[in-house]
mmCIF file of C-alpha atoms in Angstrom:
data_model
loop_
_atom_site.group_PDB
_atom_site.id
_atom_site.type_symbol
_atom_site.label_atom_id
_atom_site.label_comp_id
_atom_site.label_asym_id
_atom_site.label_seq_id
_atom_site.Cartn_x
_atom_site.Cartn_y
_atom_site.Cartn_z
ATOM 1 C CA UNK A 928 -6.525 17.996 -12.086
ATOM 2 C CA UNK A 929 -6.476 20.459 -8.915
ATOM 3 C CA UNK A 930 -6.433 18.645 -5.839
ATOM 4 C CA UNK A 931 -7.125 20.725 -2.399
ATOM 5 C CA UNK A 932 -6.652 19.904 0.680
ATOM 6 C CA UNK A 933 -6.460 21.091 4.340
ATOM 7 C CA UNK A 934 -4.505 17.919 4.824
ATOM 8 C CA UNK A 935 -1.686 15.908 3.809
ATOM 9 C CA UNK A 936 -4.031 15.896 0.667
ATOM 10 C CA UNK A 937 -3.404 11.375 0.675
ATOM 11 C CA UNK A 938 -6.806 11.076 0.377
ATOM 12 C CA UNK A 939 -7.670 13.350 -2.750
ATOM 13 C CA UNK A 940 -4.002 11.866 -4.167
ATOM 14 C CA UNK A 941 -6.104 8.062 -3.772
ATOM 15 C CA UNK A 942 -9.016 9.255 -5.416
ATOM 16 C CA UNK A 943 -7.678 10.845 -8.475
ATOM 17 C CA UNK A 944 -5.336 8.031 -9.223
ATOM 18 C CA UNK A 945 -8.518 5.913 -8.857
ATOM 19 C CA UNK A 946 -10.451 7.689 -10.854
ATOM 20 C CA UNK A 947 -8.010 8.170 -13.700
ATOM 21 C CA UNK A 948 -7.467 3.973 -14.040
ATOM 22 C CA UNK A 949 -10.709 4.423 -15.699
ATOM 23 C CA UNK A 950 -8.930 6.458 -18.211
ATOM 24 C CA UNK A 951 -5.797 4.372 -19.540
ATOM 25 C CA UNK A 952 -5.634 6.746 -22.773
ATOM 26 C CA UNK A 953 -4.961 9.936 -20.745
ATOM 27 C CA UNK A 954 -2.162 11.335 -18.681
ATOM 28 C CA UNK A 955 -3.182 13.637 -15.856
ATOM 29 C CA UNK A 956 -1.534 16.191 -14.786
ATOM 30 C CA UNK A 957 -2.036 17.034 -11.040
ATOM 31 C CA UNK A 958 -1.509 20.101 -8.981
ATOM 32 C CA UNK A 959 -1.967 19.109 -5.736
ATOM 33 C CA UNK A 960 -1.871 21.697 -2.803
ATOM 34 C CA UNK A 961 -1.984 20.687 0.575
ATOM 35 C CA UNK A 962 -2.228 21.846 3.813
ATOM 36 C CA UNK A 963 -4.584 25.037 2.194
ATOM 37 C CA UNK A 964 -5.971 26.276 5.549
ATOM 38 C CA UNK A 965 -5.982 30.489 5.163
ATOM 39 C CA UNK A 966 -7.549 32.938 2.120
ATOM 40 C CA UNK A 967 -4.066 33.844 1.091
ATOM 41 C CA UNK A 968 -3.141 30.016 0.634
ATOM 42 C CA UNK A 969 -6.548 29.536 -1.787
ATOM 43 C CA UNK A 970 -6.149 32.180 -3.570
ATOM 44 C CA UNK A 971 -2.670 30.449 -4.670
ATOM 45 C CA UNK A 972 -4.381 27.677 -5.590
ATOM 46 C CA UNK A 973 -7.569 29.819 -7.358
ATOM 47 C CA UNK A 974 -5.068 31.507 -9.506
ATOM 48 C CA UNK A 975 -2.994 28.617 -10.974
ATOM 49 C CA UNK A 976 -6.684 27.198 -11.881
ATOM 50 C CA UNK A 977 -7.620 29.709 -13.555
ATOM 51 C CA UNK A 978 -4.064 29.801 -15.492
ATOM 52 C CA UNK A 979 -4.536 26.124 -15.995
ATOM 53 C CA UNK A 980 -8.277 24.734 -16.194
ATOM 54 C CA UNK A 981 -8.912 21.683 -14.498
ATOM 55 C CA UNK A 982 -11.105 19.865 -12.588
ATOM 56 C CA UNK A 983 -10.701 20.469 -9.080
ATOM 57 C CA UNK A 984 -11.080 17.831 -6.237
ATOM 58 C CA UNK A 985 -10.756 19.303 -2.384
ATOM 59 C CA UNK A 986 -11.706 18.705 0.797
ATOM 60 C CA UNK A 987 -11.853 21.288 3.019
ATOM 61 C CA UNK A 988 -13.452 21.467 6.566
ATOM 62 C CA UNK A 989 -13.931 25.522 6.747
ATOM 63 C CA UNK A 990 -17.255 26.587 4.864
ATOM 64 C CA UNK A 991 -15.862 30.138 4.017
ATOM 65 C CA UNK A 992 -12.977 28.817 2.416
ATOM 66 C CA UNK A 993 -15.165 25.893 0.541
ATOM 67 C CA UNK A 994 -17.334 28.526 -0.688
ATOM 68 C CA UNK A 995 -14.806 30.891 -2.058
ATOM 69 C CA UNK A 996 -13.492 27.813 -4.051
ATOM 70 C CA UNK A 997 -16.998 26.502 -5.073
ATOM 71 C CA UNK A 998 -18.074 29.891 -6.537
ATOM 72 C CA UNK A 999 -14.545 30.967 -8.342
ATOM 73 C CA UNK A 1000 -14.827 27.493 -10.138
ATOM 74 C CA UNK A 1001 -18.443 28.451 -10.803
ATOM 75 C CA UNK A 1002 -17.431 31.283 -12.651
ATOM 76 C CA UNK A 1003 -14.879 29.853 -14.513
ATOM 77 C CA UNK A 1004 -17.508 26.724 -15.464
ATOM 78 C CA UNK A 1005 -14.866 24.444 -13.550
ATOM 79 C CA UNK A 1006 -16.107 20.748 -12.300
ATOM 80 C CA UNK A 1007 -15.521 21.497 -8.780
ATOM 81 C CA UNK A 1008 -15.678 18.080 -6.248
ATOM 82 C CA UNK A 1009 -16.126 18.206 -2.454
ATOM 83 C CA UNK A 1010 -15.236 14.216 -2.550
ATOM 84 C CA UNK A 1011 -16.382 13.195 1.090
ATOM 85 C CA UNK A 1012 -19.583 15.056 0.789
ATOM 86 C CA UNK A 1013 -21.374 11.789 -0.337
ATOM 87 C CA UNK A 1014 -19.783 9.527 1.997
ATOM 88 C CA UNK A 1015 -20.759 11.896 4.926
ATOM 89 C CA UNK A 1016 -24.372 12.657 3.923
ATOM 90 C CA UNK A 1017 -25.162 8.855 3.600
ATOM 91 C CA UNK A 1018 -23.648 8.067 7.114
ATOM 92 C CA UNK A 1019 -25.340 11.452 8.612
ATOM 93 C CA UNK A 1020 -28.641 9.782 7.791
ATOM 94 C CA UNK A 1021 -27.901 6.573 8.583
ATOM 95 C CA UNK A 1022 -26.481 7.298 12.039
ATOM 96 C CA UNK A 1023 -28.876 10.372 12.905
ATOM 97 C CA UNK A 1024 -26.450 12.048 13.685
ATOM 98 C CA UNK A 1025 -24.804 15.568 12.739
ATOM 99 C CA UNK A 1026 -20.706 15.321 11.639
ATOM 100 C CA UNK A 1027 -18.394 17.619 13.713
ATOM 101 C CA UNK A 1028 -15.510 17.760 11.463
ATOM 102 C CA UNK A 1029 -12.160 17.469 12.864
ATOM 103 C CA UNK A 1030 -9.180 19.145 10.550
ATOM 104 C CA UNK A 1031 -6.644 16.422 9.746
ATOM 105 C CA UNK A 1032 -8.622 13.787 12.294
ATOM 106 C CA UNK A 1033 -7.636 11.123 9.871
ATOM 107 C CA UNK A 1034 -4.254 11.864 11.182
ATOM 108 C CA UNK A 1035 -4.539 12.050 14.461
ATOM 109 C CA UNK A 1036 -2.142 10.532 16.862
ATOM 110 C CA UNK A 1037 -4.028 7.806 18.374
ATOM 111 C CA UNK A 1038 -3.858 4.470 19.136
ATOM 112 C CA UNK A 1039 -4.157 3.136 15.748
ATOM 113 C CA UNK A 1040 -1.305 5.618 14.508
ATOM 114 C CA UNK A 1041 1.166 4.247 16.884
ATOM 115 C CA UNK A 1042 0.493 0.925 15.934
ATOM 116 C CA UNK A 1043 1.391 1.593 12.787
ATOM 117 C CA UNK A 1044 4.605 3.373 13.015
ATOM 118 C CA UNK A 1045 5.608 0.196 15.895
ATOM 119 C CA UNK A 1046 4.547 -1.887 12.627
ATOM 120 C CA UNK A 1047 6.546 -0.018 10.227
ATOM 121 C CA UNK A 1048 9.541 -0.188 12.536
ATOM 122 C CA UNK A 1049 9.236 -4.286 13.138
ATOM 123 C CA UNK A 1050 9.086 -4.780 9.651
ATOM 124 C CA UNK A 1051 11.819 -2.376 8.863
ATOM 125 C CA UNK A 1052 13.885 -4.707 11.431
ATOM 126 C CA UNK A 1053 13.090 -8.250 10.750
ATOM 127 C CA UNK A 1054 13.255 -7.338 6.535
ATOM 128 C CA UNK A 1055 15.250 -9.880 4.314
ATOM 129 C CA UNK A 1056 15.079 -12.550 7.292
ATOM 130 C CA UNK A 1057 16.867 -10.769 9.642
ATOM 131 C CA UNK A 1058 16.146 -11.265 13.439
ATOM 132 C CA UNK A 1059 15.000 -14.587 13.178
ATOM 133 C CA UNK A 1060 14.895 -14.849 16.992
ATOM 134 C CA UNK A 1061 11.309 -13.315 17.466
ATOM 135 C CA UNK A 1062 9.377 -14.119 14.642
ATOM 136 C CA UNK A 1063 7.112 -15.383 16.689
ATOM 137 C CA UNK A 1064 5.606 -11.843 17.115
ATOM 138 C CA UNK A 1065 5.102 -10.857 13.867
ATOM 139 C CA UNK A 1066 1.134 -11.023 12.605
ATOM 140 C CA UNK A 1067 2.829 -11.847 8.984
ATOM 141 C CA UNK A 1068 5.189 -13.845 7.549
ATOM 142 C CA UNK A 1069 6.001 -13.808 3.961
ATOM 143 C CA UNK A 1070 8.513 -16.235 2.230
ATOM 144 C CA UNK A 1071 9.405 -16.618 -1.049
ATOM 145 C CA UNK A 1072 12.597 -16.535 -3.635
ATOM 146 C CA UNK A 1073 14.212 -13.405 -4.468
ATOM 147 C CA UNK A 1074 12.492 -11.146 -6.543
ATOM 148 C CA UNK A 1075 8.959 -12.065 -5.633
ATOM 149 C CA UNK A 1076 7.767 -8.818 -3.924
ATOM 150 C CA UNK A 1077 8.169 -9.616 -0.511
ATOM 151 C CA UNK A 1078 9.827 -6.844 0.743
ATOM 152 C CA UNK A 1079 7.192 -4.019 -0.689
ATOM 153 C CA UNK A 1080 4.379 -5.712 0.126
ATOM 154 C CA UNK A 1081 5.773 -6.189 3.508
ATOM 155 C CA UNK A 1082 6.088 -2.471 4.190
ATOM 156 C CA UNK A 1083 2.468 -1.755 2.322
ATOM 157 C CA UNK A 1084 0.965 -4.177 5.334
ATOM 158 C CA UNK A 1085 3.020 -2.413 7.496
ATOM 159 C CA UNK A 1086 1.276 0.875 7.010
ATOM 160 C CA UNK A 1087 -2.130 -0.900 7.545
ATOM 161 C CA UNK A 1088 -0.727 -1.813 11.367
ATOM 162 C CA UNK A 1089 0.339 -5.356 10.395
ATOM 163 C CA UNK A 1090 3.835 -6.662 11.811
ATOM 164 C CA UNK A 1091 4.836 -8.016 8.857
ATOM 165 C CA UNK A 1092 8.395 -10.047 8.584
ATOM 166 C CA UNK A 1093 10.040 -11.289 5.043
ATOM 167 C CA UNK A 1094 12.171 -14.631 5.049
ATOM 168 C CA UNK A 1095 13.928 -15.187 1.679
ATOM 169 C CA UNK A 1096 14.332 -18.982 0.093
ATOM 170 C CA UNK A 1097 17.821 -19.121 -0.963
ATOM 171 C CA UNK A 1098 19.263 -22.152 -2.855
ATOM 172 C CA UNK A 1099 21.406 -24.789 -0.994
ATOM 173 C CA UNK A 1100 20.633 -22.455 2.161
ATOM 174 C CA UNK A 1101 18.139 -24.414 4.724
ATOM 175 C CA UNK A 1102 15.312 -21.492 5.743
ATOM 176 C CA UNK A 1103 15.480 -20.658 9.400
ATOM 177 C CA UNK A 1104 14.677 -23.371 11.936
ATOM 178 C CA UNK A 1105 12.365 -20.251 13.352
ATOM 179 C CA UNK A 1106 10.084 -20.665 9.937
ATOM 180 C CA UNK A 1107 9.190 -23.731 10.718
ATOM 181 C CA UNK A 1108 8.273 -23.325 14.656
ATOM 182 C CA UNK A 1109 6.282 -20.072 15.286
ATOM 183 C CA UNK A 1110 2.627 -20.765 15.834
ATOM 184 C CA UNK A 1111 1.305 -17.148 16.199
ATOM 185 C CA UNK A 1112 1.969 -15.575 12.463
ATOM 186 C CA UNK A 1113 0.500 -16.558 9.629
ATOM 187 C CA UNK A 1114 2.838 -17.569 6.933
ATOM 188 C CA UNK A 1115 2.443 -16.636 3.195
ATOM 189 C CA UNK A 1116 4.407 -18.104 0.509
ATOM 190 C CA UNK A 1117 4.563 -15.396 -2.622
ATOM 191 C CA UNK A 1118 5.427 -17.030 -6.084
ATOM 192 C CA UNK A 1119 5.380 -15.741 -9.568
ATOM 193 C CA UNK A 1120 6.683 -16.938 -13.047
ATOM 194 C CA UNK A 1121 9.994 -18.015 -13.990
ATOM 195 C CA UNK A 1122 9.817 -15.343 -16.552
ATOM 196 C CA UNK A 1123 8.887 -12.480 -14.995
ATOM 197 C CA UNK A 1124 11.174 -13.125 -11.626
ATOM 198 C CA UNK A 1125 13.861 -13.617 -14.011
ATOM 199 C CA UNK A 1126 13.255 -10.137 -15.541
ATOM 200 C CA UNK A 1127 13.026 -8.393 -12.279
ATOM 201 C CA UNK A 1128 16.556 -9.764 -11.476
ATOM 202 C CA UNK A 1129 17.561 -8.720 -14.899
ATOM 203 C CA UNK A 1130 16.747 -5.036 -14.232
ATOM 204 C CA UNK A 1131 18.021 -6.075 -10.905
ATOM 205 C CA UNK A 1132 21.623 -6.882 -12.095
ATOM 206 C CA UNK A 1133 21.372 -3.709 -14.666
ATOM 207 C CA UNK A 1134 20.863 -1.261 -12.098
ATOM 208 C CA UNK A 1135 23.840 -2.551 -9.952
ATOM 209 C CA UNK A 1136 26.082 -2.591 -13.451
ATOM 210 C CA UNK A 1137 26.010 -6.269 -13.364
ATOM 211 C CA UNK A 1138 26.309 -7.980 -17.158
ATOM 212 C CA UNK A 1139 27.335 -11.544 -16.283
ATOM 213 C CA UNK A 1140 24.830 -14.429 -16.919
ATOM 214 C CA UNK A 1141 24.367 -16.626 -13.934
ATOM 215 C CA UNK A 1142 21.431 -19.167 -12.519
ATOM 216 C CA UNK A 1143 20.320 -16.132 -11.033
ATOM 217 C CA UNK A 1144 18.755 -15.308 -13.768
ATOM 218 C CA UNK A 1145 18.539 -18.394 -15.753
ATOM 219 C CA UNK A 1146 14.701 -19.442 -16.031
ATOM 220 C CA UNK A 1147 15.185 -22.923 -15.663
ATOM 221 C CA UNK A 1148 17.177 -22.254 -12.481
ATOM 222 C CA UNK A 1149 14.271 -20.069 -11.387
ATOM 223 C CA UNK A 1150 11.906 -22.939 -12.056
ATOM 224 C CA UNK A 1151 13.946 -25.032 -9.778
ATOM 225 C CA UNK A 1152 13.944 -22.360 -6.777
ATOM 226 C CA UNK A 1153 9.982 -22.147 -7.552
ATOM 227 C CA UNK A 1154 9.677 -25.725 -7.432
ATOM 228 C CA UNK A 1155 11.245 -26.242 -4.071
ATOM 229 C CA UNK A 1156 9.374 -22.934 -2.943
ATOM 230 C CA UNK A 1157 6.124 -24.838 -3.595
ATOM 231 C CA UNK A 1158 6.958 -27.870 -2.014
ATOM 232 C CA UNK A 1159 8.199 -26.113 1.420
ATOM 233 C CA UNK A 1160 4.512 -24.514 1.577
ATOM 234 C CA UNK A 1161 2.697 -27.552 0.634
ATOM 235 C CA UNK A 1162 4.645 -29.297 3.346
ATOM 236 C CA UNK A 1163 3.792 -26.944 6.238
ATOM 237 C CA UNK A 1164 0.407 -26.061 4.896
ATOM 238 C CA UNK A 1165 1.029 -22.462 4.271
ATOM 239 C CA UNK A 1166 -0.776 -20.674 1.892
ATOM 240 C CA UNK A 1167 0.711 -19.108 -1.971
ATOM 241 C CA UNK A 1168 -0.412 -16.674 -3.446
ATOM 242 C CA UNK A 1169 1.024 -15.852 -7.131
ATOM 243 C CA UNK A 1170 1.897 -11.962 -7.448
ATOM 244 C CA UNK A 1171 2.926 -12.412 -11.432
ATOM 245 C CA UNK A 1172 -0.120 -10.142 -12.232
ATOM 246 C CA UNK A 1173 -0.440 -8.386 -9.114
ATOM 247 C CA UNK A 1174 -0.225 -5.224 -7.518
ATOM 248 C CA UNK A 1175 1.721 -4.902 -4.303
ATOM 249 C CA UNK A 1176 -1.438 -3.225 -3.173
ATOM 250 C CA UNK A 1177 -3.373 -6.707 -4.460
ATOM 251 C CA UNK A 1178 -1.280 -8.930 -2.911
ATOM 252 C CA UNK A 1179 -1.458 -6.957 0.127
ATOM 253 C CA UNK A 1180 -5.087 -7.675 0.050
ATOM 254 C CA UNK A 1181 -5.105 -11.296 -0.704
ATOM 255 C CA UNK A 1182 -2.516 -11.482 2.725
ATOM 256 C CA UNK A 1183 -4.998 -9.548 5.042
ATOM 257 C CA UNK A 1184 -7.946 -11.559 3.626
ATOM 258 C CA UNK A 1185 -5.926 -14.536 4.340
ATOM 259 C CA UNK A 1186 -5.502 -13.203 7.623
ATOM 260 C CA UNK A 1187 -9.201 -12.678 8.210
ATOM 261 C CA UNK A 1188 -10.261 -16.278 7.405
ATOM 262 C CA UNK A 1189 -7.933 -17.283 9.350
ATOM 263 C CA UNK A 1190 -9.102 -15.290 12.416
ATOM 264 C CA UNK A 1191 -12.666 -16.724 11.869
ATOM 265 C CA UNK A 1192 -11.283 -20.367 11.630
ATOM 266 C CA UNK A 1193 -9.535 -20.040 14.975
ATOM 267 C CA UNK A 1194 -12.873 -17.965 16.459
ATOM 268 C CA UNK A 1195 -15.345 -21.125 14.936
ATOM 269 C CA UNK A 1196 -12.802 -23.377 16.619
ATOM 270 C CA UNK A 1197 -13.256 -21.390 19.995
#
């Protein structure tokens, strides 16, 4: 697959890899240029295609360059993809409206950008419960036993502009007195099974060249930390959400639509 962009080239990257779940049996192999804004740069790109058939995905905002690609991969007999086009013609005709294309506008440094990257750095800071002092402005808080994705997912809602902090359940340590007193966040408790939490801290130990067996990663100890785990959200009323099967990307969703009902709760209340 030949992915061409203008741009950082994310969105083509989300595509593909979207596209290709559909295809468990297959590998793909992806050459991905971005940033392909002059002839010279194309014609890069044009001759590795032709070296190595694929199909090609792009988007590209400048017509002469689009066409230049669209008619070499017409010659070759080359699926060639413009992958917006669709998206753009529907909302064309339902806004009446003509698109003005803007060249990395995605990217832009607006607003919404900086709200991201002052998420990203507020969950960078209060990851692994520390800075317990102003948890208060978080949007997110996720809590859960060791091993239960809460860092990752914390830096996935991160990039979506949510202030996202982690507080780990330890055993024999009492969580924060903080936990249990902010009002504004919503809190998420993440669980999975004893078995696969104990094989994460198996590969855990590995990496660090740790051999020893310990409760750490004894199941039944697990089971114990899990228990108490459940019992501290159904005490508080907070919300679980089991990531054994999930994506971080999945659980990231289940948080933000957790996050939404909540939001129309407190508006119906209003």
């Amino acid at each position: 697959m030949h992915l061409i962009s203008d741009a950082t080239g994310e969105t083509l990257n989300t595509v593909a890899r979207a596209a290709m779940a559909y295809y468990a049996d297959y590998q793909p192999v992806e050459h991905i240029y971005a940033l392909v804004r002059t002839p010279k740069q194309l014609a890069r790109a044009l001759i590795e295609i032709e070296n190595q058939p694929g199909v090609v995905l792009f988007t590209l905002i400048d017509t002469d360059l689009r066409s230049q690609l669209e008619k070499r991969c017409a010659e070759l007999a080359i699926p060639c993809i413009s992958i917006l086009d669709p998206v753009i013609a529907s909302l064309a005709q339902y806004l009446n409206a003509q698109s003005r294309p803007q060249l990395a506008g995605q990217h832009a440094l607006n607003a919404e950008y900086f709200r991201r990257i002052d998420a990203l750095n507020f969950t960078m800071i209060h990851d692994d419960g520390q800075h317990t002092n102003d948890l208060d402005q978080a949007d997110v808080i996720l809590t859960g036993i060791s091993r239960s994705s809460k860092t990752p997912t914390s830096i996935y809602l991160a990039n979506r502009g949510i202030k996202t902090a982690n507080i780990p359940i330890v055993p024999n340590i009492p969580a924060p007195k903080e936990l249990e007193t902010v009002t504004r966040p919503l809190i998420v408790g993440l669980i999975a099974s004893a078995e696969r939490i104990a094989q994460i801290r198996k590969h855990r130990l590995l990496a660090m060249n740790e051999h020893g067996e310990t409760d750490y990663v004894d199941q039944d100890a697990i089971a114990a930390e899990l228990s108490h785990m459940r019992k501290l959200c159904t005490r508080h009323n907070w919300p679980i959400i089991d990531v054994t099967r999930r994506s971080i990307e999945e659980t990231a969703a289940a948080v933000i639509n957790l996050m939404r009902e909540r939001n129309e709760t407190k508006g119906s209340e209003t």
